[in-house]
Coordinates of C-alpha atoms and ligand atoms in Angstrom, one line a residue:
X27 CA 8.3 4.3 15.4
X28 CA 6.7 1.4 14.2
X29 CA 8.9 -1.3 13.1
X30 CA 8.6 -3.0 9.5
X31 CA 10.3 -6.0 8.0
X32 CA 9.2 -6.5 4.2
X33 CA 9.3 -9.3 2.2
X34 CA 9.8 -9.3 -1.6
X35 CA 10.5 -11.7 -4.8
X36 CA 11.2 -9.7 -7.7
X37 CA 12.1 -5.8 -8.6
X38 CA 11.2 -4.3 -5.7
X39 CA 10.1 -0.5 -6.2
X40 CA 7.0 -1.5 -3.7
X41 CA 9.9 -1.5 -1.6
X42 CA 11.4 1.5 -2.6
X43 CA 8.4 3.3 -2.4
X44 CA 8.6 2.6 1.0
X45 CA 12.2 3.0 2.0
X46 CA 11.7 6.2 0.2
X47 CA 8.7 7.3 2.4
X48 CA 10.5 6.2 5.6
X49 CA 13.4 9.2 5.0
X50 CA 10.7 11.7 6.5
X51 CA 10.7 11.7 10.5
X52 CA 7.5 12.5 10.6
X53 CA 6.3 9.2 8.3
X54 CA 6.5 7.2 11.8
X55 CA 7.6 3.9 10.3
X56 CA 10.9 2.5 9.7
X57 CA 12.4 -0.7 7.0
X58 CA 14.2 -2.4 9.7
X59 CA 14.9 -5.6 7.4
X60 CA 14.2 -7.0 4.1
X61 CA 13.7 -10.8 3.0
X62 CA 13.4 -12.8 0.0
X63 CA 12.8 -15.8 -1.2
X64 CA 15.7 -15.6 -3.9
X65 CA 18.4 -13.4 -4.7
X66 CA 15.9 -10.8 -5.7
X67 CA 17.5 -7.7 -8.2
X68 CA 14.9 -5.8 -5.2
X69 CA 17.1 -6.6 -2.7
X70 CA 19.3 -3.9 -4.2
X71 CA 16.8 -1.3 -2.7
X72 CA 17.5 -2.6 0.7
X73 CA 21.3 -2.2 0.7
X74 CA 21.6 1.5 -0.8
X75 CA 19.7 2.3 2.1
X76 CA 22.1 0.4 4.3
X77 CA 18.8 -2.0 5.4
X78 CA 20.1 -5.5 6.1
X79 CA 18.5 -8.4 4.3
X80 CA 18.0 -12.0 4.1
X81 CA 17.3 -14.6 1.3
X82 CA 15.8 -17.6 2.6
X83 CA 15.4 -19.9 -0.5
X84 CA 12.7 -22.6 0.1
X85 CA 15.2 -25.1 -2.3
X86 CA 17.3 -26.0 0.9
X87 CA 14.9 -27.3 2.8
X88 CA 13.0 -30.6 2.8
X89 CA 9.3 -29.2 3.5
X90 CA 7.7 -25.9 3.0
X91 CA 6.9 -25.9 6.7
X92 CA 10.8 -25.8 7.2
X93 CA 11.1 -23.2 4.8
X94 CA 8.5 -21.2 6.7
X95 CA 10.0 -21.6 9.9
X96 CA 13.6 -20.6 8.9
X97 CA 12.1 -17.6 7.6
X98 CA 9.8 -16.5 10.3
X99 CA 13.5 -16.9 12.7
X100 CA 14.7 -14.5 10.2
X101 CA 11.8 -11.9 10.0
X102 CA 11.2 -12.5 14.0
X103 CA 15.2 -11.9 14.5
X104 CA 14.2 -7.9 13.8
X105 CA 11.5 -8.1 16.7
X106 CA 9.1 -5.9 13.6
X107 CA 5.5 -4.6 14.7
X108 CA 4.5 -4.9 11.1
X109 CA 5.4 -7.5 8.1
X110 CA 5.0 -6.2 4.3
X111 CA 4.5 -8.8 1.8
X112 CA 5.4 -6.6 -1.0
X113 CA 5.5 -9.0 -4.5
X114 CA 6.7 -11.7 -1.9
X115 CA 5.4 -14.5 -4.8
X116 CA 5.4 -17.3 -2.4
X117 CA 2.1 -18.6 -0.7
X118 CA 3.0 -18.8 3.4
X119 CA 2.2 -21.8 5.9
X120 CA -0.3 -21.7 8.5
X121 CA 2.3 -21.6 11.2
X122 CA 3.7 -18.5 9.7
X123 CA 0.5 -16.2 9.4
X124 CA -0.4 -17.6 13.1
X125 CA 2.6 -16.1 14.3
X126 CA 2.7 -13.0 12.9
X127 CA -1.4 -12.2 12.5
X128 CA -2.8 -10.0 12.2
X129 CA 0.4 -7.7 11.8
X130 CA 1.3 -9.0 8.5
X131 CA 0.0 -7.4 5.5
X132 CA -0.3 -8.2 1.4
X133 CA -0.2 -5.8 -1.5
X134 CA -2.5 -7.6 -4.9
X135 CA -2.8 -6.4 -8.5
X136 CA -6.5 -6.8 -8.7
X137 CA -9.6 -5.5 -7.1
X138 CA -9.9 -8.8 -4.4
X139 CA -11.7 -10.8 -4.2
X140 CA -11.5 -10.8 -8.2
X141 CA -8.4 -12.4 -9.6
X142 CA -6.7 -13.9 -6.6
X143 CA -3.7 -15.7 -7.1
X144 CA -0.2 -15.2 -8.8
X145 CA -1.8 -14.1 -12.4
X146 CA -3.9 -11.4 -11.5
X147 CA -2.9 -9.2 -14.1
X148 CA -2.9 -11.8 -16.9
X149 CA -6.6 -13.1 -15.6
X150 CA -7.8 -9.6 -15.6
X151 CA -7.2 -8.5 -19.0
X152 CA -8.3 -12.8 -20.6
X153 CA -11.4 -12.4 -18.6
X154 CA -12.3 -8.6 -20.6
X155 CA -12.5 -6.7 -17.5
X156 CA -13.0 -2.7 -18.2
X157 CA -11.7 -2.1 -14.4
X158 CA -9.1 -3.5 -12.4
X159 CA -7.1 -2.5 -9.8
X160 CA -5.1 -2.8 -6.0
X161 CA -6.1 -4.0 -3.2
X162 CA -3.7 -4.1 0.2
X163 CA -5.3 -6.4 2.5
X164 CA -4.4 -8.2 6.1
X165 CA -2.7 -11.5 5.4
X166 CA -5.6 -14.5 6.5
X167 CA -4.5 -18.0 5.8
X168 CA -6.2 -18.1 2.4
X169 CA -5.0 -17.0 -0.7
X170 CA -5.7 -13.6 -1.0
X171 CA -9.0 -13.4 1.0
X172 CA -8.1 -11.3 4.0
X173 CA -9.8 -8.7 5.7
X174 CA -9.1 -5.7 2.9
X175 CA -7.0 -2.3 4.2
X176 CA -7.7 -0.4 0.9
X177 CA -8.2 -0.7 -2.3
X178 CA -8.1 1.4 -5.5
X179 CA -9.4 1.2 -9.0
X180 CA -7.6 1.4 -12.5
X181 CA -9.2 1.3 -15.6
X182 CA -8.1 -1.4 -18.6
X183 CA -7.5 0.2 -22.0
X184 CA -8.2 -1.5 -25.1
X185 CA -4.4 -1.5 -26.4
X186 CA -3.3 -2.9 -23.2
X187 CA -1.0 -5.8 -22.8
X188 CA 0.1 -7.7 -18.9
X189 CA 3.2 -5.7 -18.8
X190 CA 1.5 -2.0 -19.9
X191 CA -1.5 -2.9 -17.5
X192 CA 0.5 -3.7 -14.4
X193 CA 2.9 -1.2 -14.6
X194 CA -0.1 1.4 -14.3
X195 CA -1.6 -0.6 -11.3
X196 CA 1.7 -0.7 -10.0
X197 CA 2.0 3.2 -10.1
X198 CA -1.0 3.4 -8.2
X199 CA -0.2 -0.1 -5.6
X200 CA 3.1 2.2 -4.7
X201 CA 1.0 5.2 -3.5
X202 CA -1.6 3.0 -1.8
X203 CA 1.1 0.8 -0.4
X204 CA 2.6 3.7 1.6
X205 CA -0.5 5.6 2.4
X206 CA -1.8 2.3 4.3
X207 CA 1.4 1.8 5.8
X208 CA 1.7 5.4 7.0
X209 CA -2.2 5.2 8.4
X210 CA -0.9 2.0 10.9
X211 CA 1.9 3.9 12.2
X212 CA -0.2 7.4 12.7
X213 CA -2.2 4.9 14.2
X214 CA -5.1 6.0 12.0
X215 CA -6.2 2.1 10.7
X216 CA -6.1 -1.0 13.3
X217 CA -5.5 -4.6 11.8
X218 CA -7.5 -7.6 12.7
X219 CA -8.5 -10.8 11.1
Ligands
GRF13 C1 3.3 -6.1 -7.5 O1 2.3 -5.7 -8.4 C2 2.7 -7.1 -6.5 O2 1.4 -6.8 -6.1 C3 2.7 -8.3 -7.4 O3 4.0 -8.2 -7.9 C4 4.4 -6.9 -8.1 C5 5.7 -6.7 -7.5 O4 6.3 -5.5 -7.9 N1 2.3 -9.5 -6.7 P1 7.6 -4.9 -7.2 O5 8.6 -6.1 -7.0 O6 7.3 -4.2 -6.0 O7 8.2 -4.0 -8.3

């Protein structure tokens, strides 16, 4: 069963796509923690399923590095085969992706490497792209530029606006998200950097 410790910022259903996946046996993964950042409404997810979490909020500590570190103790603490950055909205250390690569994995709004970054939806739709898109990729110690897993396309319509656009990517992310996570515990996709 392979072990999984997510991370998260905001609402979470990335998550609960997930926790909702792991309830079949035969799924072969399992949420063993989840983290955050700040006191995420996501979080929520986590405890109906009775999945511990912990909020490490980088505003207590001096550096980001110490921030990192307090949080990889935390993630490490559930010994997980595979980390989830699942809208986790914070940009991680060196030291962190070191020590978990390449078992730690990023879900993206946009069809990498177009629109990197935290504003992929908003920079989608002001550049007048037709197509946009998910992309789940291995996390590298750039912004968004790791090997990719999978990726899949959405269209743009002409009425759209940042919130109508990503909540149809996000429709589509969910899906993805678990089909990739389902392939590394069948054993089916093998992660490298
Ligand atoms: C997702 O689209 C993720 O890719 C992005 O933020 C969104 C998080 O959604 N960076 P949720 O918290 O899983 O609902």
């Amino acid at each position: 069963m392979l072990s999984v410790v997510v991370l998260i910022s905001g609402s979470g259903s990335n998550l609960r796509a997930l926790l909702d996946a792991c309830q079949s046996p035969l799924f072969g993964a399992k949420v063993r923690a989840v983290g955050a950042d700040n006191p995420a409404t996501g979080l929520e997810h986590a405890e109906l399923f009775g999945v511990p979490t912990f909020v490490v909020d980088p505003g207590r500590f001096e550096t980001r590095e110490a921030w990192a570190d307090a949080l990889l103790a935390n993630v490490q603490h559930f010994e997980p085969d595979l980390v989830v950055l699942a809208g986790f909205m914070r940009i991680l250390p060196a030291n962190f992706v070191q020590a978990l690569s390449p078992n730690l994995i990023n879900t993206h709004p946009s069809l990498l490497p177009a629109f990197p970054g935290a504003h992929a939806v908003r920079d989608a739709l002001s550049a007048g792209a037709k197509t946009t898109g998910v992309t789940i990729h291995v996390v590298d110690e750039g912004v968004d530029t790791g090997p990719q897993l999978a990726q899949r396309e959405v269209q743009v319509e002409v009425n759209d606006t940042q919130s109508s656009l990503h909540e149809r990517i996000k429709v589509v992310e969910r899906e993805l998200l678990v089909d990739v996570v389902r392939q590394i515990a069948q054993q089916q996709l093998q992660l490298s950097v």
